[in-house]
CSV table of C-alpha atoms and ligand atoms in Angstrom, one decimal:
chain,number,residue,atom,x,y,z
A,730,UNK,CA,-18.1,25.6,29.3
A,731,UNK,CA,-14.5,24.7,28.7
A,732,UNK,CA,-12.5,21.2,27.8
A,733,UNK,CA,-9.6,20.0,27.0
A,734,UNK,CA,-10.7,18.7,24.1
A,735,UNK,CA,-14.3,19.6,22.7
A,736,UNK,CA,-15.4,17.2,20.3
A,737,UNK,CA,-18.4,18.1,18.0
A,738,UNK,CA,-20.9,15.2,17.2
A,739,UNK,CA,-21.7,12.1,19.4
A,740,UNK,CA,-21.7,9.2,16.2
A,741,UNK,CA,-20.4,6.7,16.6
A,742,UNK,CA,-16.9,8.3,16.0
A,743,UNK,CA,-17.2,11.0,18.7
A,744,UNK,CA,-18.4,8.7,21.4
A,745,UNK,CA,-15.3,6.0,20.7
A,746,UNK,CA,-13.2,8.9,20.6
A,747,UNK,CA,-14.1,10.9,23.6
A,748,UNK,CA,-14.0,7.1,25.1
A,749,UNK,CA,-10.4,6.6,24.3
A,750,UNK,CA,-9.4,10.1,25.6
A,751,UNK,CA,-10.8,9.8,28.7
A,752,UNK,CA,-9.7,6.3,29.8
A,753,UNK,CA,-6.4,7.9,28.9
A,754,UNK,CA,-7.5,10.6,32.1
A,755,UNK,CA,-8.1,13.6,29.4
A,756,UNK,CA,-10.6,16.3,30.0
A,757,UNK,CA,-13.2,15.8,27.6
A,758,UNK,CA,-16.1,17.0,26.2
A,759,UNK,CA,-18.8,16.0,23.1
A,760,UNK,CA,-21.1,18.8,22.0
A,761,UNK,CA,-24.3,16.6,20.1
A,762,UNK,CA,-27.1,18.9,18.7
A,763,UNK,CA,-29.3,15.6,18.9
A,764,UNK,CA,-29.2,12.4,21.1
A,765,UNK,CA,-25.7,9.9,20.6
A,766,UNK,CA,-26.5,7.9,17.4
A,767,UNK,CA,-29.2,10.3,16.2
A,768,UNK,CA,-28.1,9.9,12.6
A,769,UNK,CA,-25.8,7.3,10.2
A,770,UNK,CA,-24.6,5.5,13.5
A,771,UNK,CA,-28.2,4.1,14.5
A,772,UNK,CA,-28.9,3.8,10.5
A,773,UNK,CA,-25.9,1.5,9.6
A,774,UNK,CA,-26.0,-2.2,9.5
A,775,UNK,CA,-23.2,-3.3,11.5
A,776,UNK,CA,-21.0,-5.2,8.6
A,777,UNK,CA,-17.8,-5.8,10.1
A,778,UNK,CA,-16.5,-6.8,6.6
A,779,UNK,CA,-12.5,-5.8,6.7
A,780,UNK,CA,-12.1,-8.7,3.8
A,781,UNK,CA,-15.5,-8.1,1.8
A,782,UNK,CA,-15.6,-4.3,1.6
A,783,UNK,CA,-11.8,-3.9,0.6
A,784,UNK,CA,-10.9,-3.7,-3.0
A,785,UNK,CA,-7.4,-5.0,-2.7
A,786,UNK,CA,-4.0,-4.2,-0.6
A,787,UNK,CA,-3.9,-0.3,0.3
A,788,UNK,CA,-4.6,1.8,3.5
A,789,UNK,CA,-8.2,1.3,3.5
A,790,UNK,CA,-7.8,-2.7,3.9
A,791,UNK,CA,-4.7,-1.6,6.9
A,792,UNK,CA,-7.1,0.5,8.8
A,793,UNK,CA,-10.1,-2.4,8.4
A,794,UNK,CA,-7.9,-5.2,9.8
A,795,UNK,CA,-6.5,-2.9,12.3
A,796,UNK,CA,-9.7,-1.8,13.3
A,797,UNK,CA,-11.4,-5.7,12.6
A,798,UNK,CA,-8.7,-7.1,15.4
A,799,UNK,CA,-9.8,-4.8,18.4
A,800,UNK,CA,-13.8,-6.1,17.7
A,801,UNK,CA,-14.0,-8.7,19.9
A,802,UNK,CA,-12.2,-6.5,22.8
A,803,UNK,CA,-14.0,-3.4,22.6
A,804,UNK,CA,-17.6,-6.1,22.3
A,805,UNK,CA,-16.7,-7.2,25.6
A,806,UNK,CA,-15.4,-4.2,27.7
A,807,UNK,CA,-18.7,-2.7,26.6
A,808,UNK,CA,-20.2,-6.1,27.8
A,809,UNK,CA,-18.8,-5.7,31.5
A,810,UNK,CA,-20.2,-2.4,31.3
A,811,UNK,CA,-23.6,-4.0,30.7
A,812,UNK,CA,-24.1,-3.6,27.3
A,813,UNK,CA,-24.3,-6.6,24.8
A,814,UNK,CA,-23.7,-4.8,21.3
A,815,UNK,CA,-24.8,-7.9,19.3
A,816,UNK,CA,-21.0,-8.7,18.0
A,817,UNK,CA,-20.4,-11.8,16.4
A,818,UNK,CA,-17.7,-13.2,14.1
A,819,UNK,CA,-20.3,-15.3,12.0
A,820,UNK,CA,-18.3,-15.0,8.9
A,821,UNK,CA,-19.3,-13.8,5.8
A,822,UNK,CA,-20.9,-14.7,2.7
A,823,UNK,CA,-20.5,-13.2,-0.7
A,824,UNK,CA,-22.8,-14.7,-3.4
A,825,UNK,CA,-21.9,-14.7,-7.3
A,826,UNK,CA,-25.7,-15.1,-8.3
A,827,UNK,CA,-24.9,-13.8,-11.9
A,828,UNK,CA,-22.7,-15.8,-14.4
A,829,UNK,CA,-20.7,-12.4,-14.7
A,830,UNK,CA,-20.1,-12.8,-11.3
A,831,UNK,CA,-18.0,-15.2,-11.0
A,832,UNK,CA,-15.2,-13.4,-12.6
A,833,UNK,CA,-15.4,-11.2,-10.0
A,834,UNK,CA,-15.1,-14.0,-7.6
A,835,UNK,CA,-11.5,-14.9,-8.9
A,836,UNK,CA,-10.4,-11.7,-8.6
A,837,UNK,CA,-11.7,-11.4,-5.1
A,838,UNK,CA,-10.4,-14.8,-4.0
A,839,UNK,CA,-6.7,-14.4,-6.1
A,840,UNK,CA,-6.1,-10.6,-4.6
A,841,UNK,CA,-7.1,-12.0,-0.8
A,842,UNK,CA,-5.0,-15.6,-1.0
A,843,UNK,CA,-1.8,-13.4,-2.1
A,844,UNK,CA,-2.5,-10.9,0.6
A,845,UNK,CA,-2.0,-13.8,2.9
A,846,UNK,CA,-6.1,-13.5,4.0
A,847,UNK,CA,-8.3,-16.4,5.0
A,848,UNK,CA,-11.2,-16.7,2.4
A,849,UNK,CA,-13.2,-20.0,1.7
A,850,UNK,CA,-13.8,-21.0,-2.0
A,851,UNK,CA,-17.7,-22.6,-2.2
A,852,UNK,CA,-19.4,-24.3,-5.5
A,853,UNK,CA,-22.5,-24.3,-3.8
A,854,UNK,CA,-23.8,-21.4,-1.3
A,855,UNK,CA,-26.5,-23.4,0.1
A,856,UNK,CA,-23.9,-25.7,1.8
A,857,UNK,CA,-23.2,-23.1,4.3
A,858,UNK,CA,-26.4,-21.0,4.1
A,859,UNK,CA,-29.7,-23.2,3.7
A,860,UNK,CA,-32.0,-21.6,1.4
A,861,UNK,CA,-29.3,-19.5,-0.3
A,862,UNK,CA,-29.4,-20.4,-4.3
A,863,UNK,CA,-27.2,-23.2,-5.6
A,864,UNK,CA,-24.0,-20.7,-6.8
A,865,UNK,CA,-20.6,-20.2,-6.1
A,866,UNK,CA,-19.6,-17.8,-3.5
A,867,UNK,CA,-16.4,-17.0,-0.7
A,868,UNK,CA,-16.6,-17.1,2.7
A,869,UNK,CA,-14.6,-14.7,5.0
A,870,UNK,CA,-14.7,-16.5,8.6
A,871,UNK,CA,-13.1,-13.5,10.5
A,872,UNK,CA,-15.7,-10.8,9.0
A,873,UNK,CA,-18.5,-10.3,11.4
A,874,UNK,CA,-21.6,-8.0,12.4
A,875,UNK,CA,-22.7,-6.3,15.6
A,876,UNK,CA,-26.2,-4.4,16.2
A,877,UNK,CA,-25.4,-1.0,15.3
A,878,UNK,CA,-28.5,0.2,16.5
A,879,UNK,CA,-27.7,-0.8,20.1
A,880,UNK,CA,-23.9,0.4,19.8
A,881,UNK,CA,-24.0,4.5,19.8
A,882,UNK,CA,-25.9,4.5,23.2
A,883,UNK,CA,-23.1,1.3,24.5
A,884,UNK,CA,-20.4,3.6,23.7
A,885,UNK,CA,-21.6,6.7,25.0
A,886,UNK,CA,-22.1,5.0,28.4
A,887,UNK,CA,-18.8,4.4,28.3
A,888,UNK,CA,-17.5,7.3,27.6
A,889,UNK,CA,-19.2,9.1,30.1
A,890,UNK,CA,-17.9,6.0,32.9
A,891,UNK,CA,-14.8,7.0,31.9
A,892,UNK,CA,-15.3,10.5,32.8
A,893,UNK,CA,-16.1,12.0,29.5
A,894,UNK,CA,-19.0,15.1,29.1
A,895,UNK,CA,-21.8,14.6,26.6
A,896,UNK,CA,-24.0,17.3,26.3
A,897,UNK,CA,-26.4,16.4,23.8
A,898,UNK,CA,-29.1,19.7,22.6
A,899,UNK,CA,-26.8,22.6,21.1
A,900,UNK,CA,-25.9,23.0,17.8
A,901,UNK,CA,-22.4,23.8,17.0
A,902,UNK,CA,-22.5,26.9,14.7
A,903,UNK,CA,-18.5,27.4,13.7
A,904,UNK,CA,-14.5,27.0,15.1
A,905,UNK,CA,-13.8,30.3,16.9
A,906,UNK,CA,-9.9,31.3,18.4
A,907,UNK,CA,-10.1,29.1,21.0
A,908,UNK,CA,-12.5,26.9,20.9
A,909,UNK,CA,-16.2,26.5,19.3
A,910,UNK,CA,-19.6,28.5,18.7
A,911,UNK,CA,-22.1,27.1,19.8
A,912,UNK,CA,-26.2,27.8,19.9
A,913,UNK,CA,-25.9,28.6,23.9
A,914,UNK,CA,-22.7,29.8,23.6
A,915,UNK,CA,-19.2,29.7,23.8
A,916,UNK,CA,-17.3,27.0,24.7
A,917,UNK,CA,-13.5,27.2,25.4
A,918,UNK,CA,-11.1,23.7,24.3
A,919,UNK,CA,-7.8,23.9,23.6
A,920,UNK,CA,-8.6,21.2,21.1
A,921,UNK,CA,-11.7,21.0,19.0
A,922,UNK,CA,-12.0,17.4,16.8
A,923,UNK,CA,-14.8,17.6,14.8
A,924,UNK,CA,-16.9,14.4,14.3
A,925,UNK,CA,-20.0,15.4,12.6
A,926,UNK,CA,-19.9,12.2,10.0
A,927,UNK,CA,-22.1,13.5,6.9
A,928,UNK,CA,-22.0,17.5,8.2
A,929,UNK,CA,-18.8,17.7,9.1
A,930,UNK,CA,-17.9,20.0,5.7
A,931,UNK,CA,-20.7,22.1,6.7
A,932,UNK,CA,-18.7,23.6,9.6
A,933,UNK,CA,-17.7,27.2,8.2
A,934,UNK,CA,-13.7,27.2,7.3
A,935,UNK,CA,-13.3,23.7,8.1
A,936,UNK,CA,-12.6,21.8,4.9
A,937,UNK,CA,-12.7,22.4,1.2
A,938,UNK,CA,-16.1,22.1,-0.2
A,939,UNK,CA,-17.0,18.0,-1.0
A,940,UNK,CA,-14.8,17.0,1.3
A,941,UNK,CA,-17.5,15.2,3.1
A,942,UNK,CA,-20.8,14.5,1.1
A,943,UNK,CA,-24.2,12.8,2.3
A,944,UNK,CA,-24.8,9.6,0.5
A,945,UNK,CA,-28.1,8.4,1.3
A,946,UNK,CA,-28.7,4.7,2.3
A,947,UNK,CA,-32.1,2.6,2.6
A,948,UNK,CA,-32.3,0.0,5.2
A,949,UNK,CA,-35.0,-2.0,4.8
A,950,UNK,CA,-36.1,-4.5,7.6
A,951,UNK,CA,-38.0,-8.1,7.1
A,952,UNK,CA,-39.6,-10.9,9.8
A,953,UNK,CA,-37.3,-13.7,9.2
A,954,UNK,CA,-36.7,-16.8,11.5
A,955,UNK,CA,-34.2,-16.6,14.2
A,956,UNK,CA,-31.4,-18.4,13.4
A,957,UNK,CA,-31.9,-19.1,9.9
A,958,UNK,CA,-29.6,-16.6,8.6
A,959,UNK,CA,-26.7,-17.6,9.4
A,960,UNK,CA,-23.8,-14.9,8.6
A,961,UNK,CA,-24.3,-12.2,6.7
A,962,UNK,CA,-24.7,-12.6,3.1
A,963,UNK,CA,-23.8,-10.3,0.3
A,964,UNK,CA,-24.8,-10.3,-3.6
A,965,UNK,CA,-23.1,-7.8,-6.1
A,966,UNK,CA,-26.5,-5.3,-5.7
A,967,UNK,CA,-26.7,-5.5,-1.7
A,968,UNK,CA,-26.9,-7.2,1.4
A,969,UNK,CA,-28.9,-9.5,4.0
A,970,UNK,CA,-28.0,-8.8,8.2
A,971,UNK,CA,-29.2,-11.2,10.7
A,972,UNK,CA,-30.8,-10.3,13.8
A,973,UNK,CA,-30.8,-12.7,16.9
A,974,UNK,CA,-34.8,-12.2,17.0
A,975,UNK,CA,-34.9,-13.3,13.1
A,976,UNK,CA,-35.3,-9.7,11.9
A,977,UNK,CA,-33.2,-9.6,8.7
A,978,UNK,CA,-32.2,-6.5,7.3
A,979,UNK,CA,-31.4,-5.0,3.7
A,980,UNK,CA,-29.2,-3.0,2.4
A,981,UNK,CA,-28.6,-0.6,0.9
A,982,UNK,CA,-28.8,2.0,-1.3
A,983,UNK,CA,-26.1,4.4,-2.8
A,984,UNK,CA,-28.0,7.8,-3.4
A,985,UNK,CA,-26.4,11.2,-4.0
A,986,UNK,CA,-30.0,13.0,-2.4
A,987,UNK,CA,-28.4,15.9,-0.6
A,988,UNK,CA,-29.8,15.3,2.8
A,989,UNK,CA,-33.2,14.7,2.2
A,990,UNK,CA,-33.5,11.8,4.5
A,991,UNK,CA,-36.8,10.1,2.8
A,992,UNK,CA,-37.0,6.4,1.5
A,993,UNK,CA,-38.2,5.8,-1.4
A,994,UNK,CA,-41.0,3.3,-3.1
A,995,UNK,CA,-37.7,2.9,-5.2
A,996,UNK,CA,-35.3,2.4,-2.6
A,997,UNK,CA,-38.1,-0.1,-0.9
A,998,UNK,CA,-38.3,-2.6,-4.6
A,999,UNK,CA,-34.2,-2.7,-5.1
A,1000,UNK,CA,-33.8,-3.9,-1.4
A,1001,UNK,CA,-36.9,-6.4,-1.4
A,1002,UNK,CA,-35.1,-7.6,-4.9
A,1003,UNK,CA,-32.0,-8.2,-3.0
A,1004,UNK,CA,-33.6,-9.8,0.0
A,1005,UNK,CA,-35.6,-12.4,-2.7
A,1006,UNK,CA,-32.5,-12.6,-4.7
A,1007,UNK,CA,-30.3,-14.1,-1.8
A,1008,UNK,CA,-32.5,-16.0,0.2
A,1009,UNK,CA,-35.5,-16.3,-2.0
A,1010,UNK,CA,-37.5,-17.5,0.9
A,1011,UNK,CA,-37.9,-13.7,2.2
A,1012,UNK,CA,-39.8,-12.9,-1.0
A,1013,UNK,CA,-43.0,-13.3,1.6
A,1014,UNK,CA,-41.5,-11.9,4.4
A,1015,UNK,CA,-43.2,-9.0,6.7
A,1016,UNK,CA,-41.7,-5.9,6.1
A,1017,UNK,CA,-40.9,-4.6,10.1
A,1018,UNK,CA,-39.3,-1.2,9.3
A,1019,UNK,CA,-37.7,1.5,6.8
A,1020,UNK,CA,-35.2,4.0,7.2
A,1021,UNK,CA,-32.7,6.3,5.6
A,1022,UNK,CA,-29.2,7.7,6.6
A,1023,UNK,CA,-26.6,9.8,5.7
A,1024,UNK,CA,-22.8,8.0,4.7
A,1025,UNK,CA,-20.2,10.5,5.3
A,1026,UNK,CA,-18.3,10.2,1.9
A,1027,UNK,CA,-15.0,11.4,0.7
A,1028,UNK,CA,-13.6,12.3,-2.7
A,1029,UNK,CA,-11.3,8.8,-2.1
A,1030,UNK,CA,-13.4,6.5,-0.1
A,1031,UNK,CA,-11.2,7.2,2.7
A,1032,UNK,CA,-11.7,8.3,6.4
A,1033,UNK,CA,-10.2,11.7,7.6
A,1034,UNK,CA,-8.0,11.4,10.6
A,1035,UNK,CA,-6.2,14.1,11.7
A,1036,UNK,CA,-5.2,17.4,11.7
A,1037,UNK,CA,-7.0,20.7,9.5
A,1038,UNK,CA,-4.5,23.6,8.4
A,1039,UNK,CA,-6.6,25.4,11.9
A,1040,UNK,CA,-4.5,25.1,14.5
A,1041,UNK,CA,-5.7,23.3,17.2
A,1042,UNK,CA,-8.7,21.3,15.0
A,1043,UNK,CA,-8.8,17.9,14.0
A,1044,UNK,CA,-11.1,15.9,12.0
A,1045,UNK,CA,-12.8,12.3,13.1
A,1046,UNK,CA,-14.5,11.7,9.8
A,1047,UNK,CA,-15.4,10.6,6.1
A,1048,UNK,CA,-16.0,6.5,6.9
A,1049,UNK,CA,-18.3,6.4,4.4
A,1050,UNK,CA,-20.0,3.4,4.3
A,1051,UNK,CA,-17.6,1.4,6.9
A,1052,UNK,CA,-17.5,3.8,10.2
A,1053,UNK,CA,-19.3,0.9,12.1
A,1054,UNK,CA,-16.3,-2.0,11.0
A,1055,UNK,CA,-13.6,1.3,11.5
A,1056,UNK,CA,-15.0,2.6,15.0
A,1057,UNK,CA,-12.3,0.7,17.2
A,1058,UNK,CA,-9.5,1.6,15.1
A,1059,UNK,CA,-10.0,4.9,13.9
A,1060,UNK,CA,-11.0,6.0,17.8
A,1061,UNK,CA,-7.6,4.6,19.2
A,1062,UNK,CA,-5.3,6.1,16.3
A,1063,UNK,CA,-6.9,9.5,16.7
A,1064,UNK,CA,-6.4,9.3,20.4
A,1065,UNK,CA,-3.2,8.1,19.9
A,1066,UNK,CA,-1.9,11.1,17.7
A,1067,UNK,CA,-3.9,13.9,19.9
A,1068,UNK,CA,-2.2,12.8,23.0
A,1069,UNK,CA,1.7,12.6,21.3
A,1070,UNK,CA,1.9,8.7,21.3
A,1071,UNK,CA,3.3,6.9,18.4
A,1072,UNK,CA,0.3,5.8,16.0
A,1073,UNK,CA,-0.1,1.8,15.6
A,1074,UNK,CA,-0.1,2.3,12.2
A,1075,UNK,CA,0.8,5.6,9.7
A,1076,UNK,CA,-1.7,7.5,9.5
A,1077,UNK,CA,-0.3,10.1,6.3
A,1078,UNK,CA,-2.5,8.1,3.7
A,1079,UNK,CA,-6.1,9.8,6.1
A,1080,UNK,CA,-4.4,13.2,7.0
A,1081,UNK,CA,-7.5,15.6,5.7
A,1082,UNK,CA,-5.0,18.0,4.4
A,1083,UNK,CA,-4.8,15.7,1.3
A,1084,UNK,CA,-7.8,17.1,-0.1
A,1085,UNK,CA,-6.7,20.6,0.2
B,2259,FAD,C1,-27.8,2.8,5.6
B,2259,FAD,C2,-26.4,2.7,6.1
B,2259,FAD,C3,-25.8,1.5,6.3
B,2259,FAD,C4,-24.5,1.4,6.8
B,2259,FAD,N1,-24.0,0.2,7.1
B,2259,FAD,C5,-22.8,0.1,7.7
B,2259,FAD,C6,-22.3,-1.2,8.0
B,2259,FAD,O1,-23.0,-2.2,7.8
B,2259,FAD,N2,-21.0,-1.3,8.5
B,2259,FAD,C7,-20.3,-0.2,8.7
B,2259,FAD,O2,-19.1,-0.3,9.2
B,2259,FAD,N3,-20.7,1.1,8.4
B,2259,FAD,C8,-22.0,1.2,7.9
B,2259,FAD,N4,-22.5,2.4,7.6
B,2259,FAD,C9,-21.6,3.6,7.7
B,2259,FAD,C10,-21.6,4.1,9.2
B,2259,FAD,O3,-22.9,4.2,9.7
B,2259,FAD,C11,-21.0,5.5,9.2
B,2259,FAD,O4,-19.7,5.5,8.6
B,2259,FAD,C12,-20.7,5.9,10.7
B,2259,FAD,O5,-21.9,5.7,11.4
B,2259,FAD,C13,-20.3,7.4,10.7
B,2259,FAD,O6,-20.2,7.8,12.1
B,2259,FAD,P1,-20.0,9.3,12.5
B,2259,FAD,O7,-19.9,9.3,14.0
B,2259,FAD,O8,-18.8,9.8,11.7
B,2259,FAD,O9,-21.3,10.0,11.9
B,2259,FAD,P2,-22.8,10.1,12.5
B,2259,FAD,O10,-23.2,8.9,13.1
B,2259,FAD,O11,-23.6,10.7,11.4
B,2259,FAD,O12,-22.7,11.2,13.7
B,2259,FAD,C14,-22.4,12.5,13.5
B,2259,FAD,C15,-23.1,13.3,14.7
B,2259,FAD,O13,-22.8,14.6,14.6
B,2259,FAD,C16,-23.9,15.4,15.0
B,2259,FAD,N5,-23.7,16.7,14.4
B,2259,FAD,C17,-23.6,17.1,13.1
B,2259,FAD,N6,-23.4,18.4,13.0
B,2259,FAD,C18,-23.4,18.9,14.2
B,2259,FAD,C19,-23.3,20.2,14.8
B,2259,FAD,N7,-23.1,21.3,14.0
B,2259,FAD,N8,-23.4,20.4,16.1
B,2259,FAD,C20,-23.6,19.4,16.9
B,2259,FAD,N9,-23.7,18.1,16.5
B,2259,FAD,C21,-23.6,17.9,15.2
B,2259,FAD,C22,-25.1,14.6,14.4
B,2259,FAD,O14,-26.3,14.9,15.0
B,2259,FAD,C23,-24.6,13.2,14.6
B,2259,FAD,O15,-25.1,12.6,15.8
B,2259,FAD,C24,-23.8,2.6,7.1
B,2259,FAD,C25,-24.4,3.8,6.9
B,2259,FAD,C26,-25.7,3.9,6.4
B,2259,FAD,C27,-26.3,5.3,6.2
């Protein structure tokens, strides 16, 4: 086999990519060892949350609103296609249940106002979410949520309308001159990107080692009532996701567990404390589901996007716990730089040779 561009992994990251390359009318093709989505991609939640997840001005809250803005038009593109990816821009809750807190909910709201960012001040959650406790909280209206579960197998469709290869099966053992090594073979590209999300510092010459590290994440899903959770809504300890069929789901866990992809009795009480926590009406709620995946982390909490010091190899990788929100954005920029276009935004403060 021979590309182009081979891309390893079909995440999230590698399906958006190869999508972007080959509307662009590049020869493409993504090597998956398992089926698109197989691991953190179909695991995630879906959090859109540009505004809840950053920690203040810097390239991580750049590349969310970058990546926040081209939501709705990625949502429905993959919607004429005949895929409905659950997006919504429901807004966002955060709760300050604890008196401590609320501290924290200045600082949040005073960092966000002088970046110029919408946020809502609340003294009582339960006016915008009904059975939320009576505390103060923000609300981010342009945060949002789509089904991440349904979006891995939307965008590969996509990409392979547009002309891109997915071959899902082989594993991709190592870089070789000229392209990959793979389990049936080898396969020629004259650009390899690799998009492995939690693995992709297991590929042999690649990175340093801890470049990209598992972090283990519970997802715990309850029987709630559709339409009663309204938005998603965050406490300091976790998070509750609506469903439109009233499934609510939990998260999540932070665990440094290598890649042992078990839950945990544990992992089960901290998300049902959550859930009871923020909408204490769950406390009785059918649990539907359990499930564990693996957060591509970096040493900085920020993606890798670009090239290695191998020439020829690129890196699609590292979202840690926001790949989901970061999908449209990261996927275009990358495009953008492999095929010699001017990036939307500088993209030095994600180069992967920063860890070297
Ligand atoms: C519990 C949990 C909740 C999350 N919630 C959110 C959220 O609400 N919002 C948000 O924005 N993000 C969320 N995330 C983060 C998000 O899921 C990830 O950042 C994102 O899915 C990473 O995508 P990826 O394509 O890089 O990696 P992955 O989805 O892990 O894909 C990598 C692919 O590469 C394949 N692969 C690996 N090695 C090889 C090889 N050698 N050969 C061939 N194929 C290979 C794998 O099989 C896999 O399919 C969450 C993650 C978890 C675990």
């Amino acid at each position: 086999m021979s590309a182009e561009f081979a891309i390893v992994g079909a995440g999230v990251m590698g399906c958006a990519l190869a999508r972007e390359l080959a509307r662009r009318g590049r020869d493409v093709l993504v090597l998956e060892r398992s089926i698109p989505g197989a691991e953190a991609s179909s695991a995630a939640g879906g959090i859109l949350g540009a505004q809840s997840e950053a920690h203040g001005p810097g390239p991580f809250l750049d590349l969310a609103l970058y990546s926040r803005a081209r939501w709705s038009e990625l949502a429905s593109e993959l919607a004429s296609e005949g895929h409905d990816v659950g997006f919504s821009r429901s807004g966002l809750l955060k709760l300050a249940i604890a008196l401590e807190d609320r501290a924290w909910l200045d600082e949040v709201e005073a960092w966000q106002r002088a970046a110029g960012l919408p946020v809502e001040r609340l003294a009582d959650a339960s006016t915008r979410q009904p059975g939320a406790p009576s505390v103060p909280a923000l609300f981010f209206e342009d945060d949002g949520v789509v089904d991440a579960q349904l979006l891995p197998a939307a965008l590969a469709a996509s990409a392979r309308r547009a002309g891109a290869r997915i071959v899902c099966g082989g594993n991709v053992l190592g870089l070789a001159e000229g392209g990959l090594e793979t389990s049936e073979g080898f396969v020629a590209a004259q650009k390899v990107v690799v998009c492995a999300g939690a693995w992709t510092a297991r590929v042999p010459g690649l990175l340093p080692k801890g470049a990209v590290e598992p972090v283990r994440g519970q997802v715990l899903v309850l029987q709630g009532q559709p339409g009663r959770l309204r938005q998603v809504t965050f406490t300091r300890l976790g998070y509750l996701i609506p469903r439109a069929d009233g499934r609510v789901l939990i998260g999540s866990t932070t665990e440094h567990a290598g890649f042992d992809k078990r839950v945990t009795p544990e992992g089960r009480e901290t998300l049902t404390a959550i859930a009871r926590t923020a909408l204490p009406e769950l406390a009785d709620a059918a649990v539907l589901d359990h499930w564990a995946g693996f957060r591509p982390g970096t040493p900085d909490d920020l993606p890798l996007l670009g090239p290695t010091h191998r020439e020829g190899v690129h890196v699609l990788s590292g979202h840690y716990r926001n790949g989901i929100l970061l999908t449209p954005g990261s996927a275009r920029l990358m495009a953008q730089q492999l095929c010699g276009e001017e990036p939307d935004i500088d993209l030095a403060p994600y180069d992967p040779r920063r860890l070297s």
